[in-house]
mmCIF file of C-alpha atoms in Angstrom:
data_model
loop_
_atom_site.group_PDB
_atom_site.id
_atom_site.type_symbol
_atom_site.label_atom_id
_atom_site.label_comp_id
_atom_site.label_asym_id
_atom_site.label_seq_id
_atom_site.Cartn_x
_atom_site.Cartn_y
_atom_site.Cartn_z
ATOM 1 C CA UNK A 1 12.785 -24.744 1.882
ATOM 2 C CA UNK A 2 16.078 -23.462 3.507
ATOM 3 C CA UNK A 3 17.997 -24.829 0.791
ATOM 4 C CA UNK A 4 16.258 -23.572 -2.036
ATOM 5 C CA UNK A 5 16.335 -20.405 -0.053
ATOM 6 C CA UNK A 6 20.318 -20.543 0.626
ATOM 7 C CA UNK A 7 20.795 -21.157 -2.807
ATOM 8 C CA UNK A 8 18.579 -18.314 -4.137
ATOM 9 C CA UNK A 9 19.918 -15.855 -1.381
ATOM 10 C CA UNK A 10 23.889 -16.682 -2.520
ATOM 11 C CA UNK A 11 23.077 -16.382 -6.484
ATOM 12 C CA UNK A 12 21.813 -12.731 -5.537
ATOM 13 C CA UNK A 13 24.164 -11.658 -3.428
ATOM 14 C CA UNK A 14 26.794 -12.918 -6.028
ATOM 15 C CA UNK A 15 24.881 -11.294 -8.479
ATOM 16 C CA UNK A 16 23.765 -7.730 -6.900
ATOM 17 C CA UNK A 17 24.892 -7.270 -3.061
ATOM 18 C CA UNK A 18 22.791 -4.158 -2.783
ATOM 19 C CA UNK A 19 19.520 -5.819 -3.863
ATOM 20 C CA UNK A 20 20.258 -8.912 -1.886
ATOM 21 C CA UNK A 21 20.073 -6.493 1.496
ATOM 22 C CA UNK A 22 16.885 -4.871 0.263
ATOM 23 C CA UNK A 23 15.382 -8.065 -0.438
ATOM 24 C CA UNK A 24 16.148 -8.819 2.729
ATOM 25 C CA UNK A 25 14.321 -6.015 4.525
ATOM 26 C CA UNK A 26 11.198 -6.270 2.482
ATOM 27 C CA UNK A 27 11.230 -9.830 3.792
ATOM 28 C CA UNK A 28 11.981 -8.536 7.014
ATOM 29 C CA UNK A 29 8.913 -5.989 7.100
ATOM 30 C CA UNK A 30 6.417 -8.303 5.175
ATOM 31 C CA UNK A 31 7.037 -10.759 8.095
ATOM 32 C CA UNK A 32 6.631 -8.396 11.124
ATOM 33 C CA UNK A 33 3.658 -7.143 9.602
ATOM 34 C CA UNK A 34 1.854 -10.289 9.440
ATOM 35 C CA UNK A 35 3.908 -11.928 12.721
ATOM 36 C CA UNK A 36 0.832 -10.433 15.193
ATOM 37 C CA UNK A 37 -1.982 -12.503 12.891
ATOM 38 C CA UNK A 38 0.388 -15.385 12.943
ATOM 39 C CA UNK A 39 0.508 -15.490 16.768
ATOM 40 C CA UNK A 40 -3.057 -14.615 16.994
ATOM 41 C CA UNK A 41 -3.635 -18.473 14.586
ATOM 42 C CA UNK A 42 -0.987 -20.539 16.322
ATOM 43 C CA UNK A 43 -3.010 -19.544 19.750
ATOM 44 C CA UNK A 44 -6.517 -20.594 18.042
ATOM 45 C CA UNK A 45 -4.558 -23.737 16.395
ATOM 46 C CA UNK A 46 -2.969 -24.877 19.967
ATOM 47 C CA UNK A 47 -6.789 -24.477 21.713
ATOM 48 C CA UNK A 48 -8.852 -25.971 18.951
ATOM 49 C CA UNK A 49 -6.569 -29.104 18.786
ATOM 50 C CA UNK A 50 -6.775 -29.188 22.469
ATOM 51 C CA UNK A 51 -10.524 -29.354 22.498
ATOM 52 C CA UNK A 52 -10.988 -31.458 19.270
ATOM 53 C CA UNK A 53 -8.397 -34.519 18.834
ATOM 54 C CA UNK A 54 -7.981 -36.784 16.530
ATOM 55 C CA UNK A 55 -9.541 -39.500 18.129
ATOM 56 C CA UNK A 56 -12.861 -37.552 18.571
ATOM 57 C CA UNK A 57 -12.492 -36.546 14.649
ATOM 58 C CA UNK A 58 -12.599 -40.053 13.851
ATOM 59 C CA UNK A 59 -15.119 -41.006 16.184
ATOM 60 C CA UNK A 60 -17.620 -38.409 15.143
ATOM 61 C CA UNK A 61 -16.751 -39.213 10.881
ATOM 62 C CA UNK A 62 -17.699 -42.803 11.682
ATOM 63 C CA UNK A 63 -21.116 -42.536 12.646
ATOM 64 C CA UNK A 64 -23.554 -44.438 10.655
ATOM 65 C CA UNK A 65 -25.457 -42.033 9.080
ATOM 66 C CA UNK A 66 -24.061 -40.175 5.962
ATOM 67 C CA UNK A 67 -26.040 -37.666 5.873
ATOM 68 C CA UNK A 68 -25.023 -36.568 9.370
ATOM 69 C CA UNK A 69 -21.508 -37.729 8.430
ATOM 70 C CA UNK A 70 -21.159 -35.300 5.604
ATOM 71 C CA UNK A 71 -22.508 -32.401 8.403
ATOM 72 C CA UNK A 72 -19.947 -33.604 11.000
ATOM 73 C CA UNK A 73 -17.071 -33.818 8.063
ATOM 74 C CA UNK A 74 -17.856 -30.263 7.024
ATOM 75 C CA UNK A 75 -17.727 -28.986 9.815
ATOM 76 C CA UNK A 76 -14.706 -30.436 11.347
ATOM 77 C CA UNK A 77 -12.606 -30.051 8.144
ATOM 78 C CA UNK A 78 -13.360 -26.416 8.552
ATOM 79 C CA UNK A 79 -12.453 -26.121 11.840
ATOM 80 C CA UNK A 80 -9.597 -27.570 12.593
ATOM 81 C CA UNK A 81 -6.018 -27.407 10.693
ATOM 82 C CA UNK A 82 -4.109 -30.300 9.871
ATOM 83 C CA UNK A 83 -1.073 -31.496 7.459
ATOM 84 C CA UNK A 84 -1.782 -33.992 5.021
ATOM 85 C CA UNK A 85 0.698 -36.451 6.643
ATOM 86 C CA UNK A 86 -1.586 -36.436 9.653
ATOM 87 C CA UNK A 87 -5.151 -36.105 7.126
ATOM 88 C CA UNK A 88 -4.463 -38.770 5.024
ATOM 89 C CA UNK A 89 -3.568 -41.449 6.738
ATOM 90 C CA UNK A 90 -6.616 -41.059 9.549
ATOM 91 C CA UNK A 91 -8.540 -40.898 5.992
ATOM 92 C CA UNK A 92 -7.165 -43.857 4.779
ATOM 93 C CA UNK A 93 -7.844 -45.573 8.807
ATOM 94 C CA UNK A 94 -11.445 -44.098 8.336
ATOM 95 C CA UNK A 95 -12.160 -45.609 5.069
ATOM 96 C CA UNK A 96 -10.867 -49.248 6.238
ATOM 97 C CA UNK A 97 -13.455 -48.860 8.702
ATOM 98 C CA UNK A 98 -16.287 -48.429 6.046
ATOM 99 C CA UNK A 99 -16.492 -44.523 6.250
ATOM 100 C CA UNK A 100 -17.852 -43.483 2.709
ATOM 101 C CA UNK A 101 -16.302 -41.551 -0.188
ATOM 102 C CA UNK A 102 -18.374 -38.899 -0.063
ATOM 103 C CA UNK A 103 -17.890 -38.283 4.218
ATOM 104 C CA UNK A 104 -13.636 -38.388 3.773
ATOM 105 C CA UNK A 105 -14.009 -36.276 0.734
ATOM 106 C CA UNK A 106 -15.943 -33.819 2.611
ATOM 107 C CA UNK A 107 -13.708 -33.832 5.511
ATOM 108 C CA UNK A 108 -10.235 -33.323 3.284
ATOM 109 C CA UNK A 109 -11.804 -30.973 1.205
ATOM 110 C CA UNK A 110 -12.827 -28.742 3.882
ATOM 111 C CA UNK A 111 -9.579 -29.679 5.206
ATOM 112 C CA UNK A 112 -7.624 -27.877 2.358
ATOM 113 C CA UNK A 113 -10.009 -24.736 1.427
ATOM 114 C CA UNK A 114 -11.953 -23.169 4.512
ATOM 115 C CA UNK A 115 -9.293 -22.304 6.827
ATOM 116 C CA UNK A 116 -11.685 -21.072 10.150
ATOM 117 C CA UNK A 117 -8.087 -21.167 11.741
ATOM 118 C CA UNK A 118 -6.021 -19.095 9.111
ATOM 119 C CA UNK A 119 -9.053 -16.033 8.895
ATOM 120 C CA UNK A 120 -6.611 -13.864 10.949
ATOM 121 C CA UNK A 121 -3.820 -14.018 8.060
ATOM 122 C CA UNK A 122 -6.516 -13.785 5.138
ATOM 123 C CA UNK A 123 -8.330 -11.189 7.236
ATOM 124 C CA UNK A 124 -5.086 -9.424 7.332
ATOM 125 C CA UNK A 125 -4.126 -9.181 3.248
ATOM 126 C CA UNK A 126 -8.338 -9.514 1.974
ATOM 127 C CA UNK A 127 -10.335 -7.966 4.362
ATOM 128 C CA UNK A 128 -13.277 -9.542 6.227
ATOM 129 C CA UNK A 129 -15.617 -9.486 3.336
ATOM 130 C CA UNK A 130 -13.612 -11.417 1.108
ATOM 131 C CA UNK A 131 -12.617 -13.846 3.269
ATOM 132 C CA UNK A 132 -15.788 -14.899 4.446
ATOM 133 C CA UNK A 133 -17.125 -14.783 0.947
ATOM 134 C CA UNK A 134 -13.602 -17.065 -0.023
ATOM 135 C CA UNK A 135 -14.710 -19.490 2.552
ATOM 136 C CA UNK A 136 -18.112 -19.818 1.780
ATOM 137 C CA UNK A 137 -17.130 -20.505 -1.800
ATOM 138 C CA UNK A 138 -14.784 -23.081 -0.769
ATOM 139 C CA UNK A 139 -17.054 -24.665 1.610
ATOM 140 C CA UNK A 140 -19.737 -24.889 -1.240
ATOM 141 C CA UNK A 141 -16.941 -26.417 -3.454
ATOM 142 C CA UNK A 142 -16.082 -29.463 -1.179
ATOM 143 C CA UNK A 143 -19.547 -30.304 -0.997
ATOM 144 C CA UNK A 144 -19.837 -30.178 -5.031
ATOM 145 C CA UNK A 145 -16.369 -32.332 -4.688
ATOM 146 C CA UNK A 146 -18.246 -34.812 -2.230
ATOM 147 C CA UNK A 147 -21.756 -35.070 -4.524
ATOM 148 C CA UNK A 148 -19.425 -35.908 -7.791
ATOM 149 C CA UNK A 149 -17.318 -38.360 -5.482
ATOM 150 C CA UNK A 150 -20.622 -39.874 -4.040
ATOM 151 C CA UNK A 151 -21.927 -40.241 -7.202
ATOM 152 C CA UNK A 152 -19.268 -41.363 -8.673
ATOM 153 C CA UNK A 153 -18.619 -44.294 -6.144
ATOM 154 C CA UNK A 154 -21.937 -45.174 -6.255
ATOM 155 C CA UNK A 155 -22.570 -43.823 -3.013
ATOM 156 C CA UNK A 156 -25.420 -41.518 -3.822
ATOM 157 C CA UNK A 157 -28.335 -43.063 -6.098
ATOM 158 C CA UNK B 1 -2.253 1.433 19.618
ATOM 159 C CA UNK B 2 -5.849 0.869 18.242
ATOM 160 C CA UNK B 3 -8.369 -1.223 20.697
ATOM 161 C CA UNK B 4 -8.532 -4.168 18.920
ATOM 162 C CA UNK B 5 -4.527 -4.170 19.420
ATOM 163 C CA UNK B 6 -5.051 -3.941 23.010
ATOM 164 C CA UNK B 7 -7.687 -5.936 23.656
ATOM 165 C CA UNK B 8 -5.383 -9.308 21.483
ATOM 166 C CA UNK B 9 -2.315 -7.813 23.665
ATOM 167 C CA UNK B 10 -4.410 -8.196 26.638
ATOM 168 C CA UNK B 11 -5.309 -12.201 25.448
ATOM 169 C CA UNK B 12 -2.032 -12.928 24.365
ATOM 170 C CA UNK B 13 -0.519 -11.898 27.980
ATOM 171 C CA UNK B 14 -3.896 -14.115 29.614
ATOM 172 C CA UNK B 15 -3.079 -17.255 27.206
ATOM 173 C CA UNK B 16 1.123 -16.795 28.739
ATOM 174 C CA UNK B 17 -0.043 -16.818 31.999
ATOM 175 C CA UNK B 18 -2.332 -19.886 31.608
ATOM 176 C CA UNK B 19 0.210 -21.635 30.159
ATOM 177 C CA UNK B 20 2.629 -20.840 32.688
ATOM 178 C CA UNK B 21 0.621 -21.499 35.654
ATOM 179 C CA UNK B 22 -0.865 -24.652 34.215
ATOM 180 C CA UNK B 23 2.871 -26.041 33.922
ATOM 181 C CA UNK B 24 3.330 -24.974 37.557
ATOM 182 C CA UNK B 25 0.682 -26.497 38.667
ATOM 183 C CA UNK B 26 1.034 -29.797 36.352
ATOM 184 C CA UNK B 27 -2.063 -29.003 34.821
ATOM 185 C CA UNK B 28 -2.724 -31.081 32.160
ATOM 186 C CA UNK B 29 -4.940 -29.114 29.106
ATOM 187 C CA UNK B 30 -2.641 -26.305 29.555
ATOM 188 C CA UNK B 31 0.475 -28.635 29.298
ATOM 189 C CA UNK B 32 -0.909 -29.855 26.048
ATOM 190 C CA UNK B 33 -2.239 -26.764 24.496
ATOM 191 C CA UNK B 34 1.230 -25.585 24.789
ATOM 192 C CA UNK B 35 3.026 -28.295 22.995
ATOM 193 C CA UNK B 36 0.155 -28.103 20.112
ATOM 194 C CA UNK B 37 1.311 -24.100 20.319
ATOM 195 C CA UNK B 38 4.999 -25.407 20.045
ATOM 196 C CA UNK B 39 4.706 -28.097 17.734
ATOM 197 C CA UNK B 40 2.748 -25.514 15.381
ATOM 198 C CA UNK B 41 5.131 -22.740 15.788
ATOM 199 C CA UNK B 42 7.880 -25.463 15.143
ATOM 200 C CA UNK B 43 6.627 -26.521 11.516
ATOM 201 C CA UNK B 44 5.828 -23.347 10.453
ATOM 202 C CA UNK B 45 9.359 -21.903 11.362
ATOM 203 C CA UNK B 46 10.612 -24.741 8.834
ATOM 204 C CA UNK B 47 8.714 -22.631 6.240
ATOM 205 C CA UNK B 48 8.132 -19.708 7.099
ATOM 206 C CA UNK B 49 11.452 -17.512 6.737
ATOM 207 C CA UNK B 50 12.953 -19.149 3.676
ATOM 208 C CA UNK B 51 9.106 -18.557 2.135
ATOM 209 C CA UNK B 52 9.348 -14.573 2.961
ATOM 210 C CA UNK B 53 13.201 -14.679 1.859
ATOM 211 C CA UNK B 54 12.147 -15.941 -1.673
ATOM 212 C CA UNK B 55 9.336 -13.181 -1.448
ATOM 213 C CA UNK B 56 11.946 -10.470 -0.967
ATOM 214 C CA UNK B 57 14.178 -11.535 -3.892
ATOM 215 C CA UNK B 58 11.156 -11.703 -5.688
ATOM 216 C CA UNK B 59 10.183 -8.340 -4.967
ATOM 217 C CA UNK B 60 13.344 -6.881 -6.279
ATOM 218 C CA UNK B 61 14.534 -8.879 -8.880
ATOM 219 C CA UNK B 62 11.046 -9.740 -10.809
ATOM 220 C CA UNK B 63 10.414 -6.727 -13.095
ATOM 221 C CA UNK B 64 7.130 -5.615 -12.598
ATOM 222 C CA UNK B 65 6.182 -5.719 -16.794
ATOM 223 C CA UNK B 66 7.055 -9.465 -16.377
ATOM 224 C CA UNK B 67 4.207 -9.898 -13.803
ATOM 225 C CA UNK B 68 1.831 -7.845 -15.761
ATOM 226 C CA UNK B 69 2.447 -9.837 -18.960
ATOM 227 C CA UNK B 70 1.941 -13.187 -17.511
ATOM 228 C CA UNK B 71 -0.284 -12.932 -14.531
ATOM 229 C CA UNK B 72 -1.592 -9.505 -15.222
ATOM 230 C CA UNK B 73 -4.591 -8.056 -17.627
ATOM 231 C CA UNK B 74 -3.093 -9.022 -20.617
ATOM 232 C CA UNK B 75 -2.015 -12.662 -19.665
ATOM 233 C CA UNK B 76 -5.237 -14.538 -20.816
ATOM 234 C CA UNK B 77 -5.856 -17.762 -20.627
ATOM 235 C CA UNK B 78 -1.857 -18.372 -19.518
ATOM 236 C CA UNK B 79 -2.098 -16.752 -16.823
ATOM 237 C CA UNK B 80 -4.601 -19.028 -14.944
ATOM 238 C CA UNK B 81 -2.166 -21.459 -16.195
ATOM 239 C CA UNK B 82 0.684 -20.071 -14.467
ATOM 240 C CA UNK B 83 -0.976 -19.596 -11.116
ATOM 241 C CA UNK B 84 -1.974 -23.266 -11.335
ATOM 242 C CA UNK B 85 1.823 -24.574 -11.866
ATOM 243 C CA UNK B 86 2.767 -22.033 -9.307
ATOM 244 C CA UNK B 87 0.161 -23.431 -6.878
ATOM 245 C CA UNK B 88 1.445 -26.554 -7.355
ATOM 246 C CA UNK B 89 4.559 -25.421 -6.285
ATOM 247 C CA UNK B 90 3.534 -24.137 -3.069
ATOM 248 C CA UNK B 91 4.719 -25.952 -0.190
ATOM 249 C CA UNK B 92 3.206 -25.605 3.437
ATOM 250 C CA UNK B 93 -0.232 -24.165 3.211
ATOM 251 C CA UNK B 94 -2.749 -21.033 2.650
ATOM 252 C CA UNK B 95 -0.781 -19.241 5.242
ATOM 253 C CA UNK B 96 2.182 -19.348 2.608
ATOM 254 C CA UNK B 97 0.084 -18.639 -0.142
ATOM 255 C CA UNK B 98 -1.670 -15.173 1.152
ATOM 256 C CA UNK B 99 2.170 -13.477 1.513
ATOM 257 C CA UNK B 100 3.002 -14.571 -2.430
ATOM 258 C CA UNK B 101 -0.450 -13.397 -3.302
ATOM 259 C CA UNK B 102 0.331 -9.826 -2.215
ATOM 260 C CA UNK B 103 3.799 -10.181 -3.830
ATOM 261 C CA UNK B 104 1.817 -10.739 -6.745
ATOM 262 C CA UNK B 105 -0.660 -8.303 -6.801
ATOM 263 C CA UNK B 106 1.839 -5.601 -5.790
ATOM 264 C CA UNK B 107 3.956 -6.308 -8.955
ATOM 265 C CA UNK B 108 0.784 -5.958 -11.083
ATOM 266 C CA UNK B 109 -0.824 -9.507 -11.259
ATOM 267 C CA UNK B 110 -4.417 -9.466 -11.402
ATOM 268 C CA UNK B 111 -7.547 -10.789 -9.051
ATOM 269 C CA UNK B 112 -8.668 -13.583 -10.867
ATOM 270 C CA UNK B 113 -5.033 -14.711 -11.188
ATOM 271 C CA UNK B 114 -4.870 -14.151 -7.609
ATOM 272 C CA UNK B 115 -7.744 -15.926 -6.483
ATOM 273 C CA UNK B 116 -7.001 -18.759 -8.828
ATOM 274 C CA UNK B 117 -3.886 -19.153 -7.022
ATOM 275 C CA UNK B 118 -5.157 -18.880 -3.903
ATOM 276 C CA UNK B 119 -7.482 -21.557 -4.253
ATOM 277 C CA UNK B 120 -5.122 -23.817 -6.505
ATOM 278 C CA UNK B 121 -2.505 -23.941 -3.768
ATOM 279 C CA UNK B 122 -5.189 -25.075 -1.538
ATOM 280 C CA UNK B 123 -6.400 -27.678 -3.385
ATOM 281 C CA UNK B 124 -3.332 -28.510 -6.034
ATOM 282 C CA UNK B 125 -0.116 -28.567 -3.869
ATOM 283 C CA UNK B 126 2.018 -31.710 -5.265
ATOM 284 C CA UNK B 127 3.588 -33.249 -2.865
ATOM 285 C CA UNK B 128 -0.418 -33.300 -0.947
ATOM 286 C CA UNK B 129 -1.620 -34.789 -3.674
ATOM 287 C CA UNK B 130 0.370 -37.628 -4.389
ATOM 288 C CA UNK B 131 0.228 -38.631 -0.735
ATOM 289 C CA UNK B 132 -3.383 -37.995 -0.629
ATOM 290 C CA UNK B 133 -3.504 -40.551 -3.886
ATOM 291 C CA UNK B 134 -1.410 -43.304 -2.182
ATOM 292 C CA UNK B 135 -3.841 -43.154 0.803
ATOM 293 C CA UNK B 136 -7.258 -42.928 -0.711
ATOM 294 C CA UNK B 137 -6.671 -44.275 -4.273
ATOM 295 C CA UNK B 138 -5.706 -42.093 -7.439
ATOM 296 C CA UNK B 139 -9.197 -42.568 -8.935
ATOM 297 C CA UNK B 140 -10.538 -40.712 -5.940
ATOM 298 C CA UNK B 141 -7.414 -38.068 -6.092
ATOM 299 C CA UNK B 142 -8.289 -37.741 -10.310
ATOM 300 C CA UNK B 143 -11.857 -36.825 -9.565
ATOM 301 C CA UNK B 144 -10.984 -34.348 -6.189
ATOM 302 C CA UNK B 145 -8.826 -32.333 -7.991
ATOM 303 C CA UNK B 146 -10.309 -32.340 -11.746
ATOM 304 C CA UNK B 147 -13.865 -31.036 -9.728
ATOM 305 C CA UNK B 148 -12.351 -28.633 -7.112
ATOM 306 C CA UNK B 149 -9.752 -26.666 -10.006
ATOM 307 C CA UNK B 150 -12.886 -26.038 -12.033
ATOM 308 C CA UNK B 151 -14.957 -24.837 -9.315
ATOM 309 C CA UNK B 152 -11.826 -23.075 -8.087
ATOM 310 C CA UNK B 153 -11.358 -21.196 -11.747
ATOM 311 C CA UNK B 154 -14.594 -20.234 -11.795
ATOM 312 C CA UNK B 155 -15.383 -19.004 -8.626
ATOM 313 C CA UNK B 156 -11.802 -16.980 -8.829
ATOM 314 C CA UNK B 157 -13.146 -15.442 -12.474
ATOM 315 C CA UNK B 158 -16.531 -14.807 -10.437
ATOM 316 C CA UNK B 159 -15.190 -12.876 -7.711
ATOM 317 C CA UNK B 160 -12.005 -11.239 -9.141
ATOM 318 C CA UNK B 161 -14.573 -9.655 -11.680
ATOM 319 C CA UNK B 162 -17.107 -8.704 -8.772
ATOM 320 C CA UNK B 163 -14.335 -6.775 -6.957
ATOM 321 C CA UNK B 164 -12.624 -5.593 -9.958
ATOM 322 C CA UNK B 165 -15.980 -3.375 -10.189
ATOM 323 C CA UNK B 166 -15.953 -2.165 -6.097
ATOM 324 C CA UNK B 167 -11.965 -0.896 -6.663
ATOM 325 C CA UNK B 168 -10.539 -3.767 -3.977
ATOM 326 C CA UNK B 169 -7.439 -3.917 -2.574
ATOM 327 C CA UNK B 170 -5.561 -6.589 -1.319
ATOM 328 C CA UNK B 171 -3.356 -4.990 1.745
ATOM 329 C CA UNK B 172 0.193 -5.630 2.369
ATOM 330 C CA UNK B 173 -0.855 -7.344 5.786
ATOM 331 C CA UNK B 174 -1.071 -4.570 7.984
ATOM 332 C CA UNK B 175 -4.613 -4.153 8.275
#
């Protein structure tokens, strides 16, 4: 990212040293105006992942039931915030351990489109409305993305 | 400053002091809810600043008829296209995405552009996806992302229309 930054930042200065400095600023301003709903998620992130590991995310996708899997998975996934290099491989743990298709797809799913954590940055550009209604949306997607998956595994019927 | 200012000021200072006192005292949850606040502030900063750099350059040197050709009214079909490949593009996560959504809408793009990219670069980010493939199979990684970039286009078309109708605004992150 820094690099492809560098190099972008150089060929405009080259190019225009006037623009350059006010693309600086704007990037400057659009930053501290979104810096206090930043702080506000990386507090909620730091608790959160305090109070639900990793461990207890695994323990709780495991359970026997699918049904109640799928619950567990939804909600998790749209709770907590994690990179893929972390997701992925605890799916790909999960899934050695006989957790179903449809549970892991819940969980990543979630994972990637309700963001419980990041509603203080949406919240700041959308508005309230909109990102509640986004989320919703996105929640109702990953379970669509879990049926198909379960069906298509022969996991459901 | 407005209340709700105040009253986050007010938890921020709290959420210091815990922290502090809790490595004082060598207690443990605090200890670790700091490092998860570290190691979080720590990948983001990877990101974050060379992300809003390349928003400033865009903002000045991206001509705002170029936007509006290819992501705006008139774009069409394309310009779902282009938010897709864009999305793609994307590194880090939503948090990256909102900034280069208002970028986009500023410079004329419109909502069901928007929205497509917002929910692409969830769902569609390439690096993700290839790793999520190697993990959990590429059949399972064919089917995630063929079903959620459907959904995703047609909820975006959904609600961009919807709120094209109330006169929404996306704000520049102020609010």
């Amino acid at each position: 990212m820094y690099v492809i930054a560098g190099l972008a930042l150089l060929a405009s200065f080259i190019a225009n040293r006037g623009k350059t400095l006010k693309a600086l600023k704007i990037a400057a301003k659009r930053f501290a105006n979104i810096l206090p709903a930043f702080l506000v998620m990386l507090v909620l992130i730091s608790i959160v992942l305090f109070l639900i590991p990793d461990e207890m995310i695994s323990r709780y996708l495991g359970t026997s039931n699918k049904s109640v899997g799928v619950l567990l998975a939804a909600i998790l996934g749209s709770i907590t915030l994690m990179p893929g290099f972390v997701a992925f491989p605890l799916s790909g743990i999960l899934l050695q351990k006989g957790v179903a298709y449809t549970v892991i797809a819940t969980f990543t799913t979630t994972l990637m489109m309700v963001g419980v954590l990041t509603y203080p940055i949406e919240k700041a550009y959308f508005g309230a409305k909109v990102t509640i209604l986004r989320n919703a949306v996105g929640l109702l997607i990953a379970l669509c993305v879990a049926v198909v998956i379960g069906i298509f595994f022969g996991e459901i019927f | 400053m407005k209340r709700s200012n105040i009253v986050k000021l007010a938890a921020l200072v709290i959420y210091i002091v815990f922290l502090v006192v809790s490595f004082l005292l060598d207690y443990s949850p605090g200890e670790e809810i700091a490092r998860n606040f570290t190691s979080f502030s720590l990948d983001m900063l990877k990101i974050i600043p060379g992300a809003f750099i390349l928003i400033g350059l865009f903002d000045v040197w991206v001509k705002r008829e170029t936007v509006e050709k290819h992501l705006g009214d008139v774009s069409g079909i394309m310009g779902y296209v282009w938010a897709i490949l864009l999305a793609g593009a994307t590194v880090g996560g939503l948090y990256v995405a909102f900034p280069v959504a208002y970028s986009m809408y500023s410079k004329g793009a419109r909502l069901n552009v928007i929205f497509t990219y917002i929910g692409a670069a969830a769902v569609c980010r390439i690096p993700m996806t290839i790793f999520e493939a190697s993990f959990l199979g590429i059949t399972f990684s064919v089917i995630r992302l063929a079903v959620s970039l459907i959904l995703v286009i047609i909820s975006a078309i959904l609600l961009g229309n919807y709120l094209k109708k109330k006169d929404y605004k996306i704000s520049d992150g102020s609010r």
